[in-house]
mmCIF file of C-alpha atoms in Angstrom:
data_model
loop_
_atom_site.group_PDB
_atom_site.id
_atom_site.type_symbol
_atom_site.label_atom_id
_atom_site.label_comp_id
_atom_site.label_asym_id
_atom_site.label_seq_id
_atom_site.Cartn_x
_atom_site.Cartn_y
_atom_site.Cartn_z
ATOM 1 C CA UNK T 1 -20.799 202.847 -265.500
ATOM 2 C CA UNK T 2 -23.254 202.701 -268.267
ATOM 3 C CA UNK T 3 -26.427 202.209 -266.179
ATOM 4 C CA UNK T 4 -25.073 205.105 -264.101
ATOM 5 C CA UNK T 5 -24.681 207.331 -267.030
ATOM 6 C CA UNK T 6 -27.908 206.217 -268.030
ATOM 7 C CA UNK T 7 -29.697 207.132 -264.534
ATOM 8 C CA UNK T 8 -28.010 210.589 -264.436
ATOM 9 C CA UNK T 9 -29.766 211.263 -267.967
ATOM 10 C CA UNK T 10 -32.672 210.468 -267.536
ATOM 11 C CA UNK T 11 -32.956 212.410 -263.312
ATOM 12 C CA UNK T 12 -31.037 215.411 -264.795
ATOM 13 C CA UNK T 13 -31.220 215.309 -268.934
ATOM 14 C CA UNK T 14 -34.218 217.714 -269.347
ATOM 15 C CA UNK T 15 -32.941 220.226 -266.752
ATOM 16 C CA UNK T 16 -29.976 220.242 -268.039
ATOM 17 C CA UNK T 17 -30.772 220.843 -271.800
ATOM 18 C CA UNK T 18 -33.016 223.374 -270.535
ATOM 19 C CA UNK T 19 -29.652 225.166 -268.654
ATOM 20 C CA UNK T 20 -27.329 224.225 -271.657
ATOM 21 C CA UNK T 21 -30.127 225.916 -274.358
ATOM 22 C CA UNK T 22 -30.426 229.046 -272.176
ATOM 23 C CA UNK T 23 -27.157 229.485 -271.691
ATOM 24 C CA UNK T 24 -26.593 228.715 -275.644
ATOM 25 C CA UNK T 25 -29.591 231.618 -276.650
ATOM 26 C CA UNK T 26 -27.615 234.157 -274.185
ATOM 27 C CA UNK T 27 -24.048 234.113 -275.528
ATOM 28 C CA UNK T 28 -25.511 234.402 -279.504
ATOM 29 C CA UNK T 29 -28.085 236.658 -278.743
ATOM 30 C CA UNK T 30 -27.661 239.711 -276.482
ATOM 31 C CA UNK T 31 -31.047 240.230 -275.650
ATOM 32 C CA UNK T 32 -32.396 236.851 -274.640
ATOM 33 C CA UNK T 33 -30.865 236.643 -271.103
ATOM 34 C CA UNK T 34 -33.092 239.635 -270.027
ATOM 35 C CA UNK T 35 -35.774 240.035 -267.093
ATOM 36 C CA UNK T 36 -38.610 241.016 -270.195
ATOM 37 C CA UNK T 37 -38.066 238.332 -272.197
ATOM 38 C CA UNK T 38 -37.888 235.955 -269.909
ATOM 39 C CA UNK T 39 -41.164 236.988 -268.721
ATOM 40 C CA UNK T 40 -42.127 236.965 -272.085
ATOM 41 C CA UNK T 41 -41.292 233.358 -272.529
ATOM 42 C CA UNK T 42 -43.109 232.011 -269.081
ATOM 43 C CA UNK T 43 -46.110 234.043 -270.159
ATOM 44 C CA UNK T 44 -45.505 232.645 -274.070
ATOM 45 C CA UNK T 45 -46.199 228.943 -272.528
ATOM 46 C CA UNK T 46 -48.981 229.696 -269.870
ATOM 47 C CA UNK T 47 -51.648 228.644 -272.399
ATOM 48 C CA UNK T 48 -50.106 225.379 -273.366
ATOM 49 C CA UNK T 49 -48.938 224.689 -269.904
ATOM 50 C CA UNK T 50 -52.740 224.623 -268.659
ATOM 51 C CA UNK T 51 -53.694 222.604 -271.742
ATOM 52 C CA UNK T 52 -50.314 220.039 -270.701
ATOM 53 C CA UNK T 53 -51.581 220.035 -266.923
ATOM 54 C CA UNK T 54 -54.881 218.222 -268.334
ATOM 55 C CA UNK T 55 -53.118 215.924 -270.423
ATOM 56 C CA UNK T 56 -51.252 214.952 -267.532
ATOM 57 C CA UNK T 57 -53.864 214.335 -265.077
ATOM 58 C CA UNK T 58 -55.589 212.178 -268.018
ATOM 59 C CA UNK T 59 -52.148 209.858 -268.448
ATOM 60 C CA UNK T 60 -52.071 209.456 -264.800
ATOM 61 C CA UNK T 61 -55.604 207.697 -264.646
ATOM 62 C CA UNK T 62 -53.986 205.505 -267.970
ATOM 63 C CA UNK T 63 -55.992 207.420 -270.297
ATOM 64 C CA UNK T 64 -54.962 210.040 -273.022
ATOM 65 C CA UNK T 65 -57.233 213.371 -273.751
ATOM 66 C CA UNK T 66 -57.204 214.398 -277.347
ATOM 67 C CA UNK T 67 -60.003 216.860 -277.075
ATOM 68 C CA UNK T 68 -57.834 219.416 -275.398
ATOM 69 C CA UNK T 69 -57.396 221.739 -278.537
ATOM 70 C CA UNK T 70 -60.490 221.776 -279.460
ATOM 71 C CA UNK T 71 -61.839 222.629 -276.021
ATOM 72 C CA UNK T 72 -59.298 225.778 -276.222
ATOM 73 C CA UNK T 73 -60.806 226.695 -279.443
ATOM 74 C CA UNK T 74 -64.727 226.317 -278.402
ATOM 75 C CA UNK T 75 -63.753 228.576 -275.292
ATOM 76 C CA UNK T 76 -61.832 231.244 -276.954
ATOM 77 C CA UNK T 77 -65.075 231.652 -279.085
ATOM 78 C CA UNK T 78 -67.598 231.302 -276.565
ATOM 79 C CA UNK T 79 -65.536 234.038 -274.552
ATOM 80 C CA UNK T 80 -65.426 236.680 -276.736
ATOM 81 C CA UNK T 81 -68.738 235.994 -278.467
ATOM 82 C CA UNK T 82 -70.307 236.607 -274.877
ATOM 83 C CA UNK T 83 -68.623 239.369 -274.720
ATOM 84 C CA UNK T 84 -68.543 240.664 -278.090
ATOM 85 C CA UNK T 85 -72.351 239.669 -279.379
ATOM 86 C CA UNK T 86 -74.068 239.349 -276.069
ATOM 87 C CA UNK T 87 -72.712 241.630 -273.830
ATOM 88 C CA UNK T 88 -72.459 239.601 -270.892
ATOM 89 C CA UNK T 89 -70.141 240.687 -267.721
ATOM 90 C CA UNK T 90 -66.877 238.936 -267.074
ATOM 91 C CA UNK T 91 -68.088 236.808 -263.965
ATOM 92 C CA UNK T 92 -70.910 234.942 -266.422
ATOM 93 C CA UNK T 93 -68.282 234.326 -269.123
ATOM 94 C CA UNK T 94 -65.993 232.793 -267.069
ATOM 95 C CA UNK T 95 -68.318 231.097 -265.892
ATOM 96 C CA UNK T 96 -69.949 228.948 -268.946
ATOM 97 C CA UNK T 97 -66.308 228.632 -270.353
ATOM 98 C CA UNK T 98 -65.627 226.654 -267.298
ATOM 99 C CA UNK T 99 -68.954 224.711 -267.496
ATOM 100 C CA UNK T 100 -68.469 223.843 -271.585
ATOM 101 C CA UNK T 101 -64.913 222.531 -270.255
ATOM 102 C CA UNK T 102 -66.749 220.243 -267.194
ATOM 103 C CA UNK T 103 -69.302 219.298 -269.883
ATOM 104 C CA UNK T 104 -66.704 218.376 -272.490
ATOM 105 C CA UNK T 105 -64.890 216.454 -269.987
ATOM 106 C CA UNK T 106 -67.814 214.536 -268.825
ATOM 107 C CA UNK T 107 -68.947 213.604 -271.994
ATOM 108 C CA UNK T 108 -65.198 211.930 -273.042
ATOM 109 C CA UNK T 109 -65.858 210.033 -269.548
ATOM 110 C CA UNK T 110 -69.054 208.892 -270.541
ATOM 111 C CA UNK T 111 -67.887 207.607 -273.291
ATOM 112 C CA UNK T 112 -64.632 206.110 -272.047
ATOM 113 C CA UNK T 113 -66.088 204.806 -268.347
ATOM 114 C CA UNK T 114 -69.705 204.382 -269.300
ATOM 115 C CA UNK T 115 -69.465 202.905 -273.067
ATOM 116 C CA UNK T 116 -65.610 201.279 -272.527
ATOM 117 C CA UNK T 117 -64.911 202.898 -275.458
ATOM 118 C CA UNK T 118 -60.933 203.551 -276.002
ATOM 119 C CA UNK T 119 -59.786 206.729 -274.603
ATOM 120 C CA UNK T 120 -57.841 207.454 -277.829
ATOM 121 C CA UNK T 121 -61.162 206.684 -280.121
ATOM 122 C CA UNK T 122 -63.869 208.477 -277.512
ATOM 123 C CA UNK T 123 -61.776 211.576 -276.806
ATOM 124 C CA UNK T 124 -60.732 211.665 -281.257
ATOM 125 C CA UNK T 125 -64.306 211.715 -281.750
ATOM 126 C CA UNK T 126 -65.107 214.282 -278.988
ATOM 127 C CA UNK T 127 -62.603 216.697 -280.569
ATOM 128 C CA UNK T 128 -64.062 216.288 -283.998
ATOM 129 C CA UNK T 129 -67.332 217.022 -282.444
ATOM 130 C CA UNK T 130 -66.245 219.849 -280.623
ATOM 131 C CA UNK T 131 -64.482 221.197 -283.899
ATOM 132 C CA UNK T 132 -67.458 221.296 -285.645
ATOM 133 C CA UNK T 133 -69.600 223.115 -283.150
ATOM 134 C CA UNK T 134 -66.957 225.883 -282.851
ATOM 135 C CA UNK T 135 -66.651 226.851 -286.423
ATOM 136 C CA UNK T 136 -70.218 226.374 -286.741
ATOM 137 C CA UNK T 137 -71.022 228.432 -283.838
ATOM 138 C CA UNK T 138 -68.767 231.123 -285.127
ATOM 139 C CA UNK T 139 -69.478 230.822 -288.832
ATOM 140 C CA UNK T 140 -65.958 230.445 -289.672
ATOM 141 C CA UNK T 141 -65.615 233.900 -288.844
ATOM 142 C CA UNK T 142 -63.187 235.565 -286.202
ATOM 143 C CA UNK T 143 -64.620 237.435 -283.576
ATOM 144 C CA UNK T 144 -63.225 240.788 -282.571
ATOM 145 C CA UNK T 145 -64.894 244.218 -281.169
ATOM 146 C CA UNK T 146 -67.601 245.421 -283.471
ATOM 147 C CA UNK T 147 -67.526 243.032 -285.880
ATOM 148 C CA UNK T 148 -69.099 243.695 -288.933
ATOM 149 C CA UNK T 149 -72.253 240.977 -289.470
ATOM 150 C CA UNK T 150 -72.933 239.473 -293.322
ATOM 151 C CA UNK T 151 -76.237 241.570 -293.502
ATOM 152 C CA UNK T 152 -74.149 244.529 -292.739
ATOM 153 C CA UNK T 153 -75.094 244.946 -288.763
ATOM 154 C CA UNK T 154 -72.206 245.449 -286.226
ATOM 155 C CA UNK T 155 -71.638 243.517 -282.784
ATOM 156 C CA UNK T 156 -72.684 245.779 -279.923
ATOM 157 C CA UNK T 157 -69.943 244.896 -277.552
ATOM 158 C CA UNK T 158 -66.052 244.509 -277.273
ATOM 159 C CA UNK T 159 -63.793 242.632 -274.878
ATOM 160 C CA UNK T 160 -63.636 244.029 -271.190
ATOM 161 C CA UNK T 161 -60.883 245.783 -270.173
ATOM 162 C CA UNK T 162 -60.914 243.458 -267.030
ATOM 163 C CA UNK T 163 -61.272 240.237 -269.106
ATOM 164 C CA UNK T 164 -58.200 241.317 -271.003
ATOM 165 C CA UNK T 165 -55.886 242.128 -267.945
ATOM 166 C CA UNK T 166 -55.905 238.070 -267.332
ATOM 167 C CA UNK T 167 -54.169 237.363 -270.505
ATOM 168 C CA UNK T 168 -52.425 240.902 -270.891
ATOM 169 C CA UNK T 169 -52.211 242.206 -267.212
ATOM 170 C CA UNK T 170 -49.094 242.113 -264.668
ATOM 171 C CA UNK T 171 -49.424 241.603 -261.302
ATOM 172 C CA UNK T 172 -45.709 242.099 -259.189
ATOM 173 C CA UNK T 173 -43.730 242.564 -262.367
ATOM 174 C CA UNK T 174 -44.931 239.393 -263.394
ATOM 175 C CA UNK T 175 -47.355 238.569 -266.613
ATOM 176 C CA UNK T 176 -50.743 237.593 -264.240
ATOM 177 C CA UNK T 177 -51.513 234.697 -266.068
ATOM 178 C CA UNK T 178 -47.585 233.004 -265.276
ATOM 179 C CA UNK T 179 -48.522 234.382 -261.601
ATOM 180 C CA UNK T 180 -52.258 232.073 -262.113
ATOM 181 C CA UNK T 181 -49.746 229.180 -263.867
ATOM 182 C CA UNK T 182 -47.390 228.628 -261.488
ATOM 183 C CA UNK T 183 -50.137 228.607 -258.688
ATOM 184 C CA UNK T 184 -51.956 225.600 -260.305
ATOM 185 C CA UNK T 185 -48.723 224.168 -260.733
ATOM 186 C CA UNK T 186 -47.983 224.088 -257.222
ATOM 187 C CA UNK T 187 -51.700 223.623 -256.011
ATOM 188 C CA UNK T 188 -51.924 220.218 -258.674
ATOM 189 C CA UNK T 189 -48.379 218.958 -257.736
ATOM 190 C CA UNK T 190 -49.241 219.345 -253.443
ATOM 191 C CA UNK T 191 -52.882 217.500 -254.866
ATOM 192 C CA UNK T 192 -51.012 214.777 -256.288
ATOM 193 C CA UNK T 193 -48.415 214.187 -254.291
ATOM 194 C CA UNK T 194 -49.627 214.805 -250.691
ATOM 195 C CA UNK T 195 -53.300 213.845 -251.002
ATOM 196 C CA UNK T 196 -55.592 210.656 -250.824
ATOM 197 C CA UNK T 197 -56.840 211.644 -254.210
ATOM 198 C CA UNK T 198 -53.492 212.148 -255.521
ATOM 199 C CA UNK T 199 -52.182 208.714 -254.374
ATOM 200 C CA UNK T 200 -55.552 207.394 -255.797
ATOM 201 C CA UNK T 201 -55.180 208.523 -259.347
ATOM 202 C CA UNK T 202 -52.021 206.917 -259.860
ATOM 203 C CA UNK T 203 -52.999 204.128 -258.055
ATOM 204 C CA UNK T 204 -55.662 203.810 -260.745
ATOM 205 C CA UNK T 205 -53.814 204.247 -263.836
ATOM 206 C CA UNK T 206 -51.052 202.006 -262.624
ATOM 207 C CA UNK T 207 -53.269 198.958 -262.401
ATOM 208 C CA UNK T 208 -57.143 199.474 -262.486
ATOM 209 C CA UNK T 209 -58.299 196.115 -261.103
ATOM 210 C CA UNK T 210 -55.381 196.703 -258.030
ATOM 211 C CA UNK T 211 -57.293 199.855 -257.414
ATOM 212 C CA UNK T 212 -60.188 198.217 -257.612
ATOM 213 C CA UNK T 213 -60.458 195.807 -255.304
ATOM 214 C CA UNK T 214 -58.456 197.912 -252.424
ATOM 215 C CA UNK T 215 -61.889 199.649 -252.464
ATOM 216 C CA UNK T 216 -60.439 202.713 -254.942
ATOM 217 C CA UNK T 217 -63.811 204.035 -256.878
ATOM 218 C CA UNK T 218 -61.897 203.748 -260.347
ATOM 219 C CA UNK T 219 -64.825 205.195 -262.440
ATOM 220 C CA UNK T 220 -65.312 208.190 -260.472
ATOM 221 C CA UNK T 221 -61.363 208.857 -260.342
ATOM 222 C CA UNK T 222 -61.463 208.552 -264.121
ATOM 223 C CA UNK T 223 -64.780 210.787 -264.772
ATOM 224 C CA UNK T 224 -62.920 213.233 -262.243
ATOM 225 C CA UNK T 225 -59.208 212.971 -263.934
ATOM 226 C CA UNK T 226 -61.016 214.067 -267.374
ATOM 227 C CA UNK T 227 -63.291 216.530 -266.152
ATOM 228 C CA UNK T 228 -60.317 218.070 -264.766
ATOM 229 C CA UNK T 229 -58.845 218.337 -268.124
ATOM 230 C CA UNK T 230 -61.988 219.397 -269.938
ATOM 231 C CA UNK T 231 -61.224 222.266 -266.992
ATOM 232 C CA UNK T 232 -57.955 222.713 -267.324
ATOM 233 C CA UNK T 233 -58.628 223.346 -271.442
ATOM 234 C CA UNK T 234 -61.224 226.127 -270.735
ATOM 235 C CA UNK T 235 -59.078 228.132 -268.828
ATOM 236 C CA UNK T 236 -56.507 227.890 -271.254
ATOM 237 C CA UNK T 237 -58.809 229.181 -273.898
ATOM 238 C CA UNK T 238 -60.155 231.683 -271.465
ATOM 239 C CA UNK T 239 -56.203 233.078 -271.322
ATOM 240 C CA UNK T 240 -55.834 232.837 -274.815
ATOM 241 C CA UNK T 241 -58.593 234.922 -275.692
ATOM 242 C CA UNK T 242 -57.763 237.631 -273.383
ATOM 243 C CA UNK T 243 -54.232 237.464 -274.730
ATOM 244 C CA UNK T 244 -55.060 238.099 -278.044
ATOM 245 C CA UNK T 245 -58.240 240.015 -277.722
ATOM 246 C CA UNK T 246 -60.345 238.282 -279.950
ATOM 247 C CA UNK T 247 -61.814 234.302 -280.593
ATOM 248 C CA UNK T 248 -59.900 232.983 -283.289
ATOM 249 C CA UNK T 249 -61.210 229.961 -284.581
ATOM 250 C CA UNK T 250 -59.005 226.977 -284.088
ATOM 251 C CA UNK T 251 -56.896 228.789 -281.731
ATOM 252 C CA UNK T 252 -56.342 225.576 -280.121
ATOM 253 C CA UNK T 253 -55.703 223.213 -282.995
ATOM 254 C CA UNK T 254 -51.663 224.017 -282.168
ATOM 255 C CA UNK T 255 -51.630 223.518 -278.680
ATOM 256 C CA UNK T 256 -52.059 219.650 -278.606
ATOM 257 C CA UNK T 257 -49.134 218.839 -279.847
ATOM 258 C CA UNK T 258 -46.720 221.003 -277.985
ATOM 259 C CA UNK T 259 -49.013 220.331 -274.720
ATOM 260 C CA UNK T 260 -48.033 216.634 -275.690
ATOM 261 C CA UNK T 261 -44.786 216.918 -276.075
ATOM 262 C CA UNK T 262 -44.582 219.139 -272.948
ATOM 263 C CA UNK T 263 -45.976 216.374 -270.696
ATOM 264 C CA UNK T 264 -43.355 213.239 -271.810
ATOM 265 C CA UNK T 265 -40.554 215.342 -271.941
ATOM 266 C CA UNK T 266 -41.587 215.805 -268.184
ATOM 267 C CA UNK T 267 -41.532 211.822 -267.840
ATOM 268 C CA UNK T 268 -37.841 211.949 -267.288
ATOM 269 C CA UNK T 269 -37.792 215.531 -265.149
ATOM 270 C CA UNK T 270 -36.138 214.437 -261.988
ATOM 271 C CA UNK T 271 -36.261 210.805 -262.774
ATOM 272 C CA UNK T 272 -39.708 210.542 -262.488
ATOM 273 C CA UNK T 273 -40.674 208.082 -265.180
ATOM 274 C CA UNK T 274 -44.475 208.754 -264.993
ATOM 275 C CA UNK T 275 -46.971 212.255 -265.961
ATOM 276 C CA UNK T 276 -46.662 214.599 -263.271
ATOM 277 C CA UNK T 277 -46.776 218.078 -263.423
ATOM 278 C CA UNK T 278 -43.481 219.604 -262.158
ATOM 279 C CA UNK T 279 -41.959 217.731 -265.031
ATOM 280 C CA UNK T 280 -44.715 218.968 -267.769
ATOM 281 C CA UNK T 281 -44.215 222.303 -266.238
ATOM 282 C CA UNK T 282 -40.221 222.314 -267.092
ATOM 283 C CA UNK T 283 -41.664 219.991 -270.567
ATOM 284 C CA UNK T 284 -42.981 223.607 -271.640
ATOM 285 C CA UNK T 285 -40.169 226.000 -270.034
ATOM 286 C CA UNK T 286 -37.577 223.605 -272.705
ATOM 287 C CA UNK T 287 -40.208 224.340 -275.445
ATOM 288 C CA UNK T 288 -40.642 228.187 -274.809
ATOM 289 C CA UNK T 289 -37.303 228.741 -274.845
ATOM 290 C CA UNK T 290 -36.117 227.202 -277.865
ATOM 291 C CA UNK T 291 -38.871 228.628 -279.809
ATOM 292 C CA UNK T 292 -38.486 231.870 -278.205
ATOM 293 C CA UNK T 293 -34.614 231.305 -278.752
ATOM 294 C CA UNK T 294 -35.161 230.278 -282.466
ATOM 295 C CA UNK T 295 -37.498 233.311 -283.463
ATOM 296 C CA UNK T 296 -34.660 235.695 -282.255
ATOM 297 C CA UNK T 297 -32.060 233.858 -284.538
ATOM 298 C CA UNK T 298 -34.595 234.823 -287.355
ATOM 299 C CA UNK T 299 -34.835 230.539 -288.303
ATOM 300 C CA UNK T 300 -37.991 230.178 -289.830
ATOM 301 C CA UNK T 301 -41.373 229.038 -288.156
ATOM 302 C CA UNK T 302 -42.010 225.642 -290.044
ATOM 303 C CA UNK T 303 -38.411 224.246 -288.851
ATOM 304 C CA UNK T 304 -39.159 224.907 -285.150
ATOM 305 C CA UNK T 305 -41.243 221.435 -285.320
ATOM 306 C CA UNK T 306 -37.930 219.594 -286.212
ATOM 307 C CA UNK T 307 -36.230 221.072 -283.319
ATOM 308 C CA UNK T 308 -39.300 220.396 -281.040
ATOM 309 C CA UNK T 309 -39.685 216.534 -282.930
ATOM 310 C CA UNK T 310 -36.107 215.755 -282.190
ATOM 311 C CA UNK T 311 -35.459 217.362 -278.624
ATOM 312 C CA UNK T 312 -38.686 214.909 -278.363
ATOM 313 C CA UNK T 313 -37.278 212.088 -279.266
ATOM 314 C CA UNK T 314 -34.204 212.409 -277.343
ATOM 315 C CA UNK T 315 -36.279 213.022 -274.107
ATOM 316 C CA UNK T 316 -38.276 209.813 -275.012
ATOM 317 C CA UNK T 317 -35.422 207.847 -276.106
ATOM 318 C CA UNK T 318 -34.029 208.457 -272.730
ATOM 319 C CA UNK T 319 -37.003 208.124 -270.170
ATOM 320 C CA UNK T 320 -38.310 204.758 -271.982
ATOM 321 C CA UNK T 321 -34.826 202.807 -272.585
ATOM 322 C CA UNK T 322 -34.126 203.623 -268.772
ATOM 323 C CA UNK T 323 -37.542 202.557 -267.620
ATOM 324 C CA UNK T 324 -37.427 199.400 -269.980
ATOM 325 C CA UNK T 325 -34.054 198.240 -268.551
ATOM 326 C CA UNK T 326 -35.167 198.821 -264.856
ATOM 327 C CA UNK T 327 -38.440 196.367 -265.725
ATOM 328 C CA UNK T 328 -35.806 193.868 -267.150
#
């Protein structure tokens, strides 16, 4: 009876927290259970989810991306300082955001395929790197329309309406980017699940020599699984600085965390027991709506982390006791 108990958790435990929290936000508040603000919340966690969605392919090859925030944060500059101080049209900015994401993500898997040095160590050291090139790039400063220069100059340009409609437009009634997020989501699950390459990058992170000698290229499925979320990062800081309208310096320096959380909460989604990204895609529904739940009931910002830490634990206390009694 206990084992059973035990299974049920950990199939059905996240989606039904998630059910029991919404229902809990719409009987105290009066406002929560309505078609804006849940739009509000799916469009609230479209950033992280991206930045979650490269975490996850990285844990499925058996590594672990750290470099993800910082990515955000060099591509919410770069953006709107193409934008803003160059001038350049929204097709070019796109563009290089992408390509600093592929760049970043080929220099972590240089470092971790190439040099064998841990993915935890290469990818720390990538995002201190990548830190420091932001701020310096931007001078510590913000950038927004017409900014005002130390010698006393002005920025020519300002953010494009059309750049802005990704992070602030609605397509269908629908915020566009949850319309772009819950494409990818379904594009990356029918990738991993239904494809060669899929089946490959599991195969990989499950046992690397296994892989190996059934002919799997392991090092290019790696180099792939963290360009992928060098990608993934860029277009999340592409969103966030059309959301906001401006490149905020360490816009991304937040995002790791909840992207982290968002992806083992997803471990026990369905019973899954491994990263996939159905289950980091409800990880980030569960933490949008408590926070969104939370800021309604007026409870302060610094104790949403204790909510987040211990709805954390309880998902990870869960998944890994099941999975550790199954390999018993």
């Amino acid at each position: 009876m206990k084992d059973k108990l035990l299974n049920l958790l950990f199939r059905y435990g996240a989606v039904v927290v998630i059910i029991g929290v919404i229902a809990y936000f719409s009987l105290t508040l009066p406002y929560f259970f309505t078609y804006d603000n849940l739009t509000d919340i799916l469009g609230s966690i479209a950033i992280v989810t991206f930045v979650a969605i490269g975490v996850t392919l990285s844990l499925i090859v058996d590594g672990f991306d750290l470099s993800v925030g910082s990515t955000v944060s060099l591509t919410t500059v770069a953006s709107a300082s193409l934008m803003i101080w160059y001038e350049q049209p929204v097709y070019i900015v796109i563009l290089v955001s992408l390509a600093i994401g592929a760049v970043i993500g080929l220099l972590n898997a240089f470092m971790i395929v190439k040099l064998r040095i841990p993915d935890l160590l290469a990818t720390l050291a990538v995002m201190y790197i990548v830190s420091g090139v932001h701020k310096t790039y931007a001078q510590g400063y913000t950038i927004y329309n017409h900014m005002q220069f130390p010698d006393g100059t002005k920025a020519p340009g300002e953010m494009a309406l059309s750049f802005l409609l990704l992070g602030q437009g609605r397509w269908l009634g629908l915020p566009f980017s949850v319309v772009l997020l819950i494409t990818t989501v379904i594009l990356v699950h029918v990738f991993l699940t239904y494809t060669k390459y899929g089946r490959q990058m599991y195969v990989t992170g499950g046992n690397e020599e296994a892989a190996r000698l059934s002919g799997i290229k392991v090092k290019k499925v790696r180099t792939l699984a963290y360009v992928a979320s060098g990608l993934f990062a860029a277009i999340a800081g592409i969103l966030y600085a059309s959301r906001v309208g401006s490149g905020q310096i360490d816009a991304g320096a937040p995002l790791l965390m909840e992207a982290v959380a968002a992806v083992f909460v997803g471990f026990s989604v369905l019973g899954a027991g491994k990263p996939n990204v159905i289950g980091t895609f409800v990880g980030s529904i569960l933490i949008g709506v408590l926070v969104n739940g939370l800021t309604m009931m007026n409870v302060q910002y610094f104790a949403h982390d204790i909510i987040k830490g211990i709805v954390l634990v309880l998902a990870l206390s869960v998944t890994f006791y099941v999975l550790n009694r199954r390999r018993a």
